[in-house]
Amino acid sequence: PRDDLVRLLVDPAKPLVVIKLLSVPQGDSDDDVVRSGVFPQAPLVANVAALLRKCTLRETSHIAQFWAKHLLIIAPHHAQRLQIKKEVSQLPLFGKVEPALGTSSSSSNIQFVETVEKSQGQQREGIIIDYAIFDRSVVQREAGFLYHRNRLNVALSRARTKCILIVSDDVMRPPLLDDADPSVAAVVEQGYMYLKAAVDYATAHGAYKEISLPNILENIQNIRAELNK
């Protein structure tokens, strides 16, 4: 039988899937997770992309066509996007990919990991949104940017058939902004409620999965087992 996460990711009847990553309590960090860098979810994002790639192999054999039609990855931070590209480059299904450019050596110049702003006006059959941040100071400092409702709406509306939203518990706990400009606080509140509505929708439709960071490698291995079938 398929792993629960794999089943959600490939189920066409689940147009929105939410994966919530749970931070490691201080002092309990798993060594492998720590070694994976600031964005420990990057290998998960890459393997989810590979799983979706496998699902489309019969329809689209060329890598460039896959990225152009079937999948776009959206992430807010430059370093985050670079790490995702690096992880993608190591997966056999995608061939040789130049991490700095995000293009396949056998494809045209296609950017497959974009900011929300650059994704505007684009659509794909599937979208992966990596909105997992594990640094509370970043969430606090960039609250007006991260929780902007219009940006979230653009990201979530890029998918024609499947949107996979990856969040962290830190993002789902918006910072207190008592001393902030009231307009910023209002933006954060509106954006958070919009994000929460997406999570609630996925939960109500059986398309919500929580993964603790120490267990992220186990879930990646389950996806890889599916890839190897």
JSON list of C-alpha atoms in Angstrom, two decimals:
[
{"chain": "A", "resi": 1, "resn": "PRO", "atom": "CA", "xyz": [0.00, 0.00, 0.00]},
{"chain": "A", "resi": 2, "resn": "ARG", "atom": "CA", "xyz": [1.06, 3.56, -0.67]},
{"chain": "A", "resi": 3, "resn": "ASP", "atom": "CA", "xyz": [2.38, 5.78, 2.09]},
{"chain": "A", "resi": 4, "resn": "ASP", "atom": "CA", "xyz": [-0.22, 8.30, 3.34]},
{"chain": "A", "resi": 5, "resn": "LEU", "atom": "CA", "xyz": [1.77, 11.31, 2.18]},
{"chain": "A", "resi": 6, "resn": "VAL", "atom": "CA", "xyz": [2.44, 9.82, -1.26]},
{"chain": "A", "resi": 7, "resn": "ARG", "atom": "CA", "xyz": [-1.26, 9.04, -1.62]},
{"chain": "A", "resi": 8, "resn": "LEU", "atom": "CA", "xyz": [-2.19, 12.66, -0.89]},
{"chain": "A", "resi": 9, "resn": "LEU", "atom": "CA", "xyz": [0.42, 14.02, -3.27]},
{"chain": "A", "resi": 10, "resn": "VAL", "atom": "CA", "xyz": [-0.73, 11.96, -6.26]},
{"chain": "A", "resi": 11, "resn": "ASP", "atom": "CA", "xyz": [-4.48, 11.96, -5.58]},
{"chain": "A", "resi": 12, "resn": "PRO", "atom": "CA", "xyz": [-6.20, 14.05, -8.30]},
{"chain": "A", "resi": 13, "resn": "ALA", "atom": "CA", "xyz": [-9.22, 14.40, -6.02]},
{"chain": "A", "resi": 14, "resn": "LYS", "atom": "CA", "xyz": [-7.13, 16.50, -3.59]},
{"chain": "A", "resi": 15, "resn": "PRO", "atom": "CA", "xyz": [-6.57, 19.85, -5.36]},
{"chain": "A", "resi": 16, "resn": "LEU", "atom": "CA", "xyz": [-4.99, 21.42, -2.26]},
{"chain": "A", "resi": 17, "resn": "VAL", "atom": "CA", "xyz": [-2.61, 19.48, -0.04]},
{"chain": "A", "resi": 18, "resn": "VAL", "atom": "CA", "xyz": [-1.04, 21.13, 3.01]},
{"chain": "A", "resi": 19, "resn": "ILE", "atom": "CA", "xyz": [2.08, 19.78, 4.70]},
{"chain": "A", "resi": 20, "resn": "LYS", "atom": "CA", "xyz": [2.85, 21.40, 8.03]},
{"chain": "A", "resi": 21, "resn": "LEU", "atom": "CA", "xyz": [6.41, 20.93, 9.28]},
{"chain": "A", "resi": 22, "resn": "LEU", "atom": "CA", "xyz": [6.88, 20.98, 13.03]},
{"chain": "A", "resi": 23, "resn": "SER", "atom": "CA", "xyz": [10.00, 22.58, 14.47]},
{"chain": "A", "resi": 24, "resn": "VAL", "atom": "CA", "xyz": [12.45, 20.56, 16.51]},
{"chain": "A", "resi": 25, "resn": "PRO", "atom": "CA", "xyz": [12.37, 21.58, 20.21]},
{"chain": "A", "resi": 26, "resn": "GLN", "atom": "CA", "xyz": [15.59, 23.27, 21.29]},
{"chain": "A", "resi": 27, "resn": "GLY", "atom": "CA", "xyz": [18.14, 20.67, 22.32]},
{"chain": "A", "resi": 28, "resn": "ASP", "atom": "CA", "xyz": [16.36, 17.86, 20.44]},
{"chain": "A", "resi": 29, "resn": "SER", "atom": "CA", "xyz": [17.61, 18.62, 16.92]},
{"chain": "A", "resi": 30, "resn": "ASP", "atom": "CA", "xyz": [18.36, 15.64, 14.73]},
{"chain": "A", "resi": 31, "resn": "ASP", "atom": "CA", "xyz": [21.93, 15.75, 13.36]},
{"chain": "A", "resi": 32, "resn": "ASP", "atom": "CA", "xyz": [20.84, 14.96, 9.80]},
{"chain": "A", "resi": 33, "resn": "VAL", "atom": "CA", "xyz": [18.24, 17.71, 9.89]},
{"chain": "A", "resi": 34, "resn": "VAL", "atom": "CA", "xyz": [20.77, 20.22, 11.20]},
{"chain": "A", "resi": 35, "resn": "ARG", "atom": "CA", "xyz": [23.23, 19.25, 8.44]},
{"chain": "A", "resi": 36, "resn": "SER", "atom": "CA", "xyz": [20.58, 19.87, 5.80]},
{"chain": "A", "resi": 37, "resn": "GLY", "atom": "CA", "xyz": [20.91, 23.63, 6.35]},
{"chain": "A", "resi": 38, "resn": "VAL", "atom": "CA", "xyz": [18.67, 26.60, 7.01]},
{"chain": "A", "resi": 39, "resn": "PHE", "atom": "CA", "xyz": [15.88, 25.16, 4.86]},
{"chain": "A", "resi": 40, "resn": "PRO", "atom": "CA", "xyz": [15.64, 21.49, 5.91]},
{"chain": "A", "resi": 41, "resn": "GLN", "atom": "CA", "xyz": [12.49, 21.11, 3.81]},
{"chain": "A", "resi": 42, "resn": "ALA", "atom": "CA", "xyz": [14.39, 21.62, 0.53]},
{"chain": "A", "resi": 43, "resn": "PRO", "atom": "CA", "xyz": [15.04, 17.86, -0.04]},
{"chain": "A", "resi": 44, "resn": "LEU", "atom": "CA", "xyz": [11.35, 17.21, 0.62]},
{"chain": "A", "resi": 45, "resn": "VAL", "atom": "CA", "xyz": [10.33, 19.84, -1.93]},
{"chain": "A", "resi": 46, "resn": "ALA", "atom": "CA", "xyz": [12.68, 18.34, -4.52]},
{"chain": "A", "resi": 47, "resn": "ASN", "atom": "CA", "xyz": [11.42, 14.80, -3.98]},
{"chain": "A", "resi": 48, "resn": "VAL", "atom": "CA", "xyz": [7.78, 15.92, -4.16]},
{"chain": "A", "resi": 49, "resn": "ALA", "atom": "CA", "xyz": [8.66, 17.54, -7.49]},
{"chain": "A", "resi": 50, "resn": "ALA", "atom": "CA", "xyz": [10.25, 14.26, -8.62]},
{"chain": "A", "resi": 51, "resn": "LEU", "atom": "CA", "xyz": [7.11, 12.36, -7.66]},
{"chain": "A", "resi": 52, "resn": "LEU", "atom": "CA", "xyz": [4.97, 14.70, -9.74]},
{"chain": "A", "resi": 53, "resn": "ARG", "atom": "CA", "xyz": [7.48, 14.37, -12.57]},
{"chain": "A", "resi": 54, "resn": "LYS", "atom": "CA", "xyz": [7.11, 10.58, -12.48]},
{"chain": "A", "resi": 55, "resn": "CYS", "atom": "CA", "xyz": [3.32, 10.93, -12.67]},
{"chain": "A", "resi": 56, "resn": "THR", "atom": "CA", "xyz": [3.64, 12.86, -15.96]},
{"chain": "A", "resi": 57, "resn": "LEU", "atom": "CA", "xyz": [6.36, 10.80, -17.69]},
{"chain": "A", "resi": 58, "resn": "ARG", "atom": "CA", "xyz": [3.95, 9.14, -20.11]},
{"chain": "A", "resi": 59, "resn": "GLU", "atom": "CA", "xyz": [2.52, 12.49, -21.12]},
{"chain": "A", "resi": 60, "resn": "THR", "atom": "CA", "xyz": [5.68, 14.62, -21.05]},
{"chain": "A", "resi": 61, "resn": "SER", "atom": "CA", "xyz": [9.08, 13.01, -21.44]},
{"chain": "A", "resi": 62, "resn": "HIS", "atom": "CA", "xyz": [11.08, 16.20, -21.95]},
{"chain": "A", "resi": 63, "resn": "ILE", "atom": "CA", "xyz": [12.23, 18.07, -18.86]},
{"chain": "A", "resi": 64, "resn": "ALA", "atom": "CA", "xyz": [11.64, 21.50, -20.38]},
{"chain": "A", "resi": 65, "resn": "GLN", "atom": "CA", "xyz": [8.05, 20.59, -21.24]},
{"chain": "A", "resi": 66, "resn": "PHE", "atom": "CA", "xyz": [7.50, 19.31, -17.73]},
{"chain": "A", "resi": 67, "resn": "TRP", "atom": "CA", "xyz": [8.58, 22.58, -16.11]},
{"chain": "A", "resi": 68, "resn": "ALA", "atom": "CA", "xyz": [6.78, 24.67, -18.72]},
{"chain": "A", "resi": 69, "resn": "LYS", "atom": "CA", "xyz": [3.44, 22.88, -18.41]},
{"chain": "A", "resi": 70, "resn": "HIS", "atom": "CA", "xyz": [3.25, 20.76, -15.29]},
{"chain": "A", "resi": 71, "resn": "LEU", "atom": "CA", "xyz": [5.09, 22.28, -12.35]},
{"chain": "A", "resi": 72, "resn": "LEU", "atom": "CA", "xyz": [6.37, 25.49, -10.80]},
{"chain": "A", "resi": 73, "resn": "ILE", "atom": "CA", "xyz": [7.91, 25.82, -7.36]},
{"chain": "A", "resi": 74, "resn": "ILE", "atom": "CA", "xyz": [7.35, 29.06, -5.44]},
{"chain": "A", "resi": 75, "resn": "ALA", "atom": "CA", "xyz": [9.49, 30.16, -2.49]},
{"chain": "A", "resi": 76, "resn": "PRO", "atom": "CA", "xyz": [9.92, 33.62, -0.94]},
{"chain": "A", "resi": 77, "resn": "HIS", "atom": "CA", "xyz": [13.68, 33.73, -0.23]},
{"chain": "A", "resi": 78, "resn": "HIS", "atom": "CA", "xyz": [16.64, 33.68, -2.60]},
{"chain": "A", "resi": 79, "resn": "ALA", "atom": "CA", "xyz": [18.72, 31.28, -0.48]},
{"chain": "A", "resi": 80, "resn": "GLN", "atom": "CA", "xyz": [15.68, 29.03, -0.15]},
{"chain": "A", "resi": 81, "resn": "ARG", "atom": "CA", "xyz": [15.24, 28.88, -3.93]},
{"chain": "A", "resi": 82, "resn": "LEU", "atom": "CA", "xyz": [18.93, 28.14, -4.48]},
{"chain": "A", "resi": 83, "resn": "GLN", "atom": "CA", "xyz": [18.84, 25.26, -2.02]},
{"chain": "A", "resi": 84, "resn": "ILE", "atom": "CA", "xyz": [15.75, 23.78, -3.70]},
{"chain": "A", "resi": 85, "resn": "LYS", "atom": "CA", "xyz": [17.46, 24.02, -7.10]},
{"chain": "A", "resi": 86, "resn": "LYS", "atom": "CA", "xyz": [20.52, 22.28, -5.67]},
{"chain": "A", "resi": 87, "resn": "GLU", "atom": "CA", "xyz": [18.40, 19.45, -4.30]},
{"chain": "A", "resi": 88, "resn": "VAL", "atom": "CA", "xyz": [16.55, 19.08, -7.61]},
{"chain": "A", "resi": 89, "resn": "SER", "atom": "CA", "xyz": [19.88, 18.90, -9.45]},
{"chain": "A", "resi": 90, "resn": "GLN", "atom": "CA", "xyz": [20.80, 15.75, -7.52]},
{"chain": "A", "resi": 91, "resn": "LEU", "atom": "CA", "xyz": [17.73, 13.75, -8.56]},
{"chain": "A", "resi": 92, "resn": "PRO", "atom": "CA", "xyz": [18.08, 11.45, -11.60]},
{"chain": "A", "resi": 93, "resn": "LEU", "atom": "CA", "xyz": [14.60, 12.23, -12.94]},
{"chain": "A", "resi": 94, "resn": "PHE", "atom": "CA", "xyz": [15.64, 15.79, -13.71]},
{"chain": "A", "resi": 95, "resn": "GLY", "atom": "CA", "xyz": [18.99, 15.12, -15.36]},
{"chain": "A", "resi": 96, "resn": "LYS", "atom": "CA", "xyz": [21.76, 17.65, -14.99]},
{"chain": "A", "resi": 97, "resn": "VAL", "atom": "CA", "xyz": [20.44, 20.95, -13.66]},
{"chain": "A", "resi": 98, "resn": "GLU", "atom": "CA", "xyz": [22.50, 24.06, -13.08]},
{"chain": "A", "resi": 99, "resn": "PRO", "atom": "CA", "xyz": [21.48, 25.24, -9.56]},
{"chain": "A", "resi": 100, "resn": "ALA", "atom": "CA", "xyz": [22.44, 28.87, -10.17]},
{"chain": "A", "resi": 101, "resn": "LEU", "atom": "CA", "xyz": [20.17, 29.11, -13.21]},
{"chain": "A", "resi": 102, "resn": "GLY", "atom": "CA", "xyz": [17.48, 26.56, -12.49]},
{"chain": "A", "resi": 103, "resn": "THR", "atom": "CA", "xyz": [17.70, 25.15, -16.00]},
{"chain": "A", "resi": 104, "resn": "SER", "atom": "CA", "xyz": [18.34, 21.74, -17.41]},
{"chain": "A", "resi": 105, "resn": "SER", "atom": "CA", "xyz": [21.34, 21.31, -19.65]},
{"chain": "A", "resi": 106, "resn": "SER", "atom": "CA", "xyz": [18.99, 19.59, -22.10]},
{"chain": "A", "resi": 107, "resn": "SER", "atom": "CA", "xyz": [16.19, 22.17, -21.96]},
{"chain": "A", "resi": 108, "resn": "SER", "atom": "CA", "xyz": [15.54, 25.76, -22.84]},
{"chain": "A", "resi": 109, "resn": "ASN", "atom": "CA", "xyz": [16.12, 28.47, -20.27]},
{"chain": "A", "resi": 110, "resn": "ILE", "atom": "CA", "xyz": [13.25, 27.71, -17.91]},
{"chain": "A", "resi": 111, "resn": "GLN", "atom": "CA", "xyz": [13.11, 28.99, -14.36]},
{"chain": "A", "resi": 112, "resn": "PHE", "atom": "CA", "xyz": [11.41, 26.31, -12.28]},
{"chain": "A", "resi": 113, "resn": "VAL", "atom": "CA", "xyz": [11.70, 27.98, -8.86]},
{"chain": "A", "resi": 114, "resn": "GLU", "atom": "CA", "xyz": [10.27, 31.49, -8.69]},
{"chain": "A", "resi": 115, "resn": "THR", "atom": "CA", "xyz": [9.24, 34.23, -6.32]},
{"chain": "A", "resi": 116, "resn": "VAL", "atom": "CA", "xyz": [5.56, 34.95, -5.90]},
{"chain": "A", "resi": 117, "resn": "GLU", "atom": "CA", "xyz": [6.00, 38.13, -7.92]},
{"chain": "A", "resi": 118, "resn": "LYS", "atom": "CA", "xyz": [7.62, 36.36, -10.88]},
{"chain": "A", "resi": 119, "resn": "SER", "atom": "CA", "xyz": [4.99, 33.63, -10.81]},
{"chain": "A", "resi": 120, "resn": "GLN", "atom": "CA", "xyz": [2.21, 36.16, -11.39]},
{"chain": "A", "resi": 121, "resn": "GLY", "atom": "CA", "xyz": [0.58, 35.60, -14.76]},
{"chain": "A", "resi": 122, "resn": "GLN", "atom": "CA", "xyz": [1.94, 32.06, -14.98]},
{"chain": "A", "resi": 123, "resn": "GLN", "atom": "CA", "xyz": [0.02, 28.84, -14.44]},
{"chain": "A", "resi": 124, "resn": "ARG", "atom": "CA", "xyz": [0.99, 25.18, -14.22]},
{"chain": "A", "resi": 125, "resn": "GLU", "atom": "CA", "xyz": [-0.96, 21.99, -13.66]},
{"chain": "A", "resi": 126, "resn": "GLY", "atom": "CA", "xyz": [0.80, 21.72, -10.31]},
{"chain": "A", "resi": 127, "resn": "ILE", "atom": "CA", "xyz": [2.35, 24.22, -7.93]},
{"chain": "A", "resi": 128, "resn": "ILE", "atom": "CA", "xyz": [4.54, 23.58, -4.89]},
{"chain": "A", "resi": 129, "resn": "ILE", "atom": "CA", "xyz": [4.64, 26.53, -2.47]},
{"chain": "A", "resi": 130, "resn": "ASP", "atom": "CA", "xyz": [7.46, 26.31, 0.05]},
{"chain": "A", "resi": 131, "resn": "TYR", "atom": "CA", "xyz": [6.38, 28.64, 2.85]},
{"chain": "A", "resi": 132, "resn": "ALA", "atom": "CA", "xyz": [8.21, 26.88, 5.68]},
{"chain": "A", "resi": 133, "resn": "ILE", "atom": "CA", "xyz": [10.41, 29.14, 7.81]},
{"chain": "A", "resi": 134, "resn": "PHE", "atom": "CA", "xyz": [11.91, 28.00, 11.09]},
{"chain": "A", "resi": 135, "resn": "ASP", "atom": "CA", "xyz": [13.41, 31.25, 12.36]},
{"chain": "A", "resi": 136, "resn": "ARG", "atom": "CA", "xyz": [10.99, 33.25, 14.48]},
{"chain": "A", "resi": 137, "resn": "SER", "atom": "CA", "xyz": [13.08, 36.40, 14.06]},
{"chain": "A", "resi": 138, "resn": "VAL", "atom": "CA", "xyz": [12.65, 36.17, 10.28]},
{"chain": "A", "resi": 139, "resn": "VAL", "atom": "CA", "xyz": [8.90, 35.65, 10.62]},
{"chain": "A", "resi": 140, "resn": "GLN", "atom": "CA", "xyz": [8.76, 38.68, 12.93]},
{"chain": "A", "resi": 141, "resn": "ARG", "atom": "CA", "xyz": [10.95, 40.89, 10.76]},
{"chain": "A", "resi": 142, "resn": "GLU", "atom": "CA", "xyz": [9.26, 39.98, 7.46]},
{"chain": "A", "resi": 143, "resn": "ALA", "atom": "CA", "xyz": [5.69, 39.65, 8.71]},
{"chain": "A", "resi": 144, "resn": "GLY", "atom": "CA", "xyz": [4.30, 42.34, 6.41]},
{"chain": "A", "resi": 145, "resn": "PHE", "atom": "CA", "xyz": [5.94, 40.57, 3.45]},
{"chain": "A", "resi": 146, "resn": "LEU", "atom": "CA", "xyz": [5.19, 36.95, 4.35]},
{"chain": "A", "resi": 147, "resn": "TYR", "atom": "CA", "xyz": [1.55, 37.43, 5.32]},
{"chain": "A", "resi": 148, "resn": "HIS", "atom": "CA", "xyz": [0.54, 39.81, 2.55]},
{"chain": "A", "resi": 149, "resn": "ARG", "atom": "CA", "xyz": [-2.82, 38.47, 1.41]},
{"chain": "A", "resi": 150, "resn": "ASN", "atom": "CA", "xyz": [-2.41, 39.43, -2.23]},
{"chain": "A", "resi": 151, "resn": "ARG", "atom": "CA", "xyz": [0.92, 37.61, -2.46]},
{"chain": "A", "resi": 152, "resn": "LEU", "atom": "CA", "xyz": [-0.57, 34.50, -0.86]},
{"chain": "A", "resi": 153, "resn": "ASN", "atom": "CA", "xyz": [-3.53, 34.65, -3.23]},
{"chain": "A", "resi": 154, "resn": "VAL", "atom": "CA", "xyz": [-1.24, 34.89, -6.27]},
{"chain": "A", "resi": 155, "resn": "ALA", "atom": "CA", "xyz": [0.78, 31.87, -5.08]},
{"chain": "A", "resi": 156, "resn": "LEU", "atom": "CA", "xyz": [-2.23, 29.70, -4.29]},
{"chain": "A", "resi": 157, "resn": "SER", "atom": "CA", "xyz": [-4.01, 30.51, -7.56]},
{"chain": "A", "resi": 158, "resn": "ARG", "atom": "CA", "xyz": [-1.18, 29.50, -9.94]},
{"chain": "A", "resi": 159, "resn": "ALA", "atom": "CA", "xyz": [-2.23, 25.83, -10.02]},
{"chain": "A", "resi": 160, "resn": "ARG", "atom": "CA", "xyz": [-4.73, 24.45, -12.51]},
{"chain": "A", "resi": 161, "resn": "THR", "atom": "CA", "xyz": [-5.20, 21.08, -10.81]},
{"chain": "A", "resi": 162, "resn": "LYS", "atom": "CA", "xyz": [-2.89, 20.58, -7.81]},
{"chain": "A", "resi": 163, "resn": "CYS", "atom": "CA", "xyz": [-1.43, 22.94, -5.22]},
{"chain": "A", "resi": 164, "resn": "ILE", "atom": "CA", "xyz": [0.91, 21.60, -2.54]},
{"chain": "A", "resi": 165, "resn": "LEU", "atom": "CA", "xyz": [1.47, 24.12, 0.25]},
{"chain": "A", "resi": 166, "resn": "ILE", "atom": "CA", "xyz": [4.32, 23.48, 2.69]},
{"chain": "A", "resi": 167, "resn": "VAL", "atom": "CA", "xyz": [4.23, 25.59, 5.85]},
{"chain": "A", "resi": 168, "resn": "SER", "atom": "CA", "xyz": [5.93, 25.48, 9.23]},
{"chain": "A", "resi": 169, "resn": "ASP", "atom": "CA", "xyz": [4.44, 25.80, 12.66]},
{"chain": "A", "resi": 170, "resn": "ASP", "atom": "CA", "xyz": [6.40, 29.05, 13.03]},
{"chain": "A", "resi": 171, "resn": "VAL", "atom": "CA", "xyz": [4.60, 30.54, 10.02]},
{"chain": "A", "resi": 172, "resn": "MET", "atom": "CA", "xyz": [1.27, 29.31, 11.37]},
{"chain": "A", "resi": 173, "resn": "ARG", "atom": "CA", "xyz": [1.94, 31.26, 14.59]},
{"chain": "A", "resi": 174, "resn": "PRO", "atom": "CA", "xyz": [1.99, 34.87, 13.38]},
{"chain": "A", "resi": 175, "resn": "PRO", "atom": "CA", "xyz": [4.09, 37.26, 15.48]},
{"chain": "A", "resi": 176, "resn": "LEU", "atom": "CA", "xyz": [2.59, 39.74, 17.89]},
{"chain": "A", "resi": 177, "resn": "LEU", "atom": "CA", "xyz": [2.90, 43.20, 16.36]},
{"chain": "A", "resi": 178, "resn": "ASP", "atom": "CA", "xyz": [1.59, 45.40, 19.16]},
{"chain": "A", "resi": 179, "resn": "ASP", "atom": "CA", "xyz": [4.24, 48.04, 18.50]},
{"chain": "A", "resi": 180, "resn": "ALA", "atom": "CA", "xyz": [3.99, 47.90, 14.72]},
{"chain": "A", "resi": 181, "resn": "ASP", "atom": "CA", "xyz": [2.28, 50.28, 12.37]},
{"chain": "A", "resi": 182, "resn": "PRO", "atom": "CA", "xyz": [-1.47, 49.46, 12.58]},
{"chain": "A", "resi": 183, "resn": "SER", "atom": "CA", "xyz": [-1.60, 49.05, 8.80]},
{"chain": "A", "resi": 184, "resn": "VAL", "atom": "CA", "xyz": [1.14, 46.38, 8.97]},
{"chain": "A", "resi": 185, "resn": "ALA", "atom": "CA", "xyz": [-0.66, 44.58, 11.77]},
{"chain": "A", "resi": 186, "resn": "ALA", "atom": "CA", "xyz": [-3.84, 44.58, 9.67]},
{"chain": "A", "resi": 187, "resn": "VAL", "atom": "CA", "xyz": [-1.97, 43.15, 6.67]},
{"chain": "A", "resi": 188, "resn": "VAL", "atom": "CA", "xyz": [-0.55, 40.37, 8.84]},
{"chain": "A", "resi": 189, "resn": "GLU", "atom": "CA", "xyz": [-3.93, 39.53, 10.35]},
{"chain": "A", "resi": 190, "resn": "GLN", "atom": "CA", "xyz": [-5.68, 39.40, 6.96]},
{"chain": "A", "resi": 191, "resn": "GLY", "atom": "CA", "xyz": [-2.92, 37.33, 5.40]},
{"chain": "A", "resi": 192, "resn": "TYR", "atom": "CA", "xyz": [-2.75, 34.91, 8.30]},
{"chain": "A", "resi": 193, "resn": "MET", "atom": "CA", "xyz": [-6.51, 34.34, 8.19]},
{"chain": "A", "resi": 194, "resn": "TYR", "atom": "CA", "xyz": [-6.25, 33.67, 4.44]},
{"chain": "A", "resi": 195, "resn": "LEU", "atom": "CA", "xyz": [-3.41, 31.19, 5.02]},
{"chain": "A", "resi": 196, "resn": "LYS", "atom": "CA", "xyz": [-5.30, 29.56, 7.87]},
{"chain": "A", "resi": 197, "resn": "ALA", "atom": "CA", "xyz": [-8.38, 29.19, 5.63]},
{"chain": "A", "resi": 198, "resn": "ALA", "atom": "CA", "xyz": [-6.27, 27.22, 3.15]},
{"chain": "A", "resi": 199, "resn": "VAL", "atom": "CA", "xyz": [-5.00, 24.95, 5.92]},
{"chain": "A", "resi": 200, "resn": "ASP", "atom": "CA", "xyz": [-8.53, 24.51, 7.30]},
{"chain": "A", "resi": 201, "resn": "TYR", "atom": "CA", "xyz": [-9.81, 23.61, 3.82]},
{"chain": "A", "resi": 202, "resn": "ALA", "atom": "CA", "xyz": [-7.15, 20.95, 3.37]},
{"chain": "A", "resi": 203, "resn": "THR", "atom": "CA", "xyz": [-7.82, 19.58, 6.85]},
{"chain": "A", "resi": 204, "resn": "ALA", "atom": "CA", "xyz": [-11.57, 19.38, 6.24]},
{"chain": "A", "resi": 205, "resn": "HIS", "atom": "CA", "xyz": [-10.96, 17.48, 2.99]},
{"chain": "A", "resi": 206, "resn": "GLY", "atom": "CA", "xyz": [-8.48, 14.99, 4.41]},
{"chain": "A", "resi": 207, "resn": "ALA", "atom": "CA", "xyz": [-5.53, 16.58, 2.64]},
{"chain": "A", "resi": 208, "resn": "TYR", "atom": "CA", "xyz": [-3.49, 17.78, 5.62]},
{"chain": "A", "resi": 209, "resn": "LYS", "atom": "CA", "xyz": [-0.31, 16.16, 6.91]},
{"chain": "A", "resi": 210, "resn": "GLU", "atom": "CA", "xyz": [1.94, 17.10, 9.83]},
{"chain": "A", "resi": 211, "resn": "ILE", "atom": "CA", "xyz": [5.61, 16.08, 9.79]},
{"chain": "A", "resi": 212, "resn": "SER", "atom": "CA", "xyz": [8.12, 16.78, 12.54]},
{"chain": "A", "resi": 213, "resn": "LEU", "atom": "CA", "xyz": [11.58, 17.73, 11.30]},
{"chain": "A", "resi": 214, "resn": "PRO", "atom": "CA", "xyz": [13.25, 14.62, 12.78]},
{"chain": "A", "resi": 215, "resn": "ASN", "atom": "CA", "xyz": [10.82, 12.54, 10.68]},
{"chain": "A", "resi": 216, "resn": "ILE", "atom": "CA", "xyz": [11.28, 14.47, 7.44]},
{"chain": "A", "resi": 217, "resn": "LEU", "atom": "CA", "xyz": [13.94, 12.05, 6.20]},
{"chain": "A", "resi": 218, "resn": "GLU", "atom": "CA", "xyz": [11.61, 9.09, 6.74]},
{"chain": "A", "resi": 219, "resn": "ASN", "atom": "CA", "xyz": [8.96, 10.79, 4.60]},
{"chain": "A", "resi": 220, "resn": "ILE", "atom": "CA", "xyz": [11.52, 11.54, 1.88]},
{"chain": "A", "resi": 221, "resn": "GLN", "atom": "CA", "xyz": [12.53, 7.88, 1.90]},
{"chain": "A", "resi": 222, "resn": "ASN", "atom": "CA", "xyz": [8.87, 6.89, 1.45]},
{"chain": "A", "resi": 223, "resn": "ILE", "atom": "CA", "xyz": [8.62, 9.15, -1.58]},
{"chain": "A", "resi": 224, "resn": "ARG", "atom": "CA", "xyz": [11.84, 7.70, -2.99]},
{"chain": "A", "resi": 225, "resn": "ALA", "atom": "CA", "xyz": [10.48, 4.19, -2.50]},
{"chain": "A", "resi": 226, "resn": "GLU", "atom": "CA", "xyz": [7.52, 5.22, -4.66]},
{"chain": "A", "resi": 227, "resn": "LEU", "atom": "CA", "xyz": [9.88, 6.70, -7.24]},
{"chain": "A", "resi": 228, "resn": "ASN", "atom": "CA", "xyz": [11.79, 3.44, -7.44]},
{"chain": "A", "resi": 229, "resn": "LYS", "atom": "CA", "xyz": [8.72, 1.30, -8.17]}
]
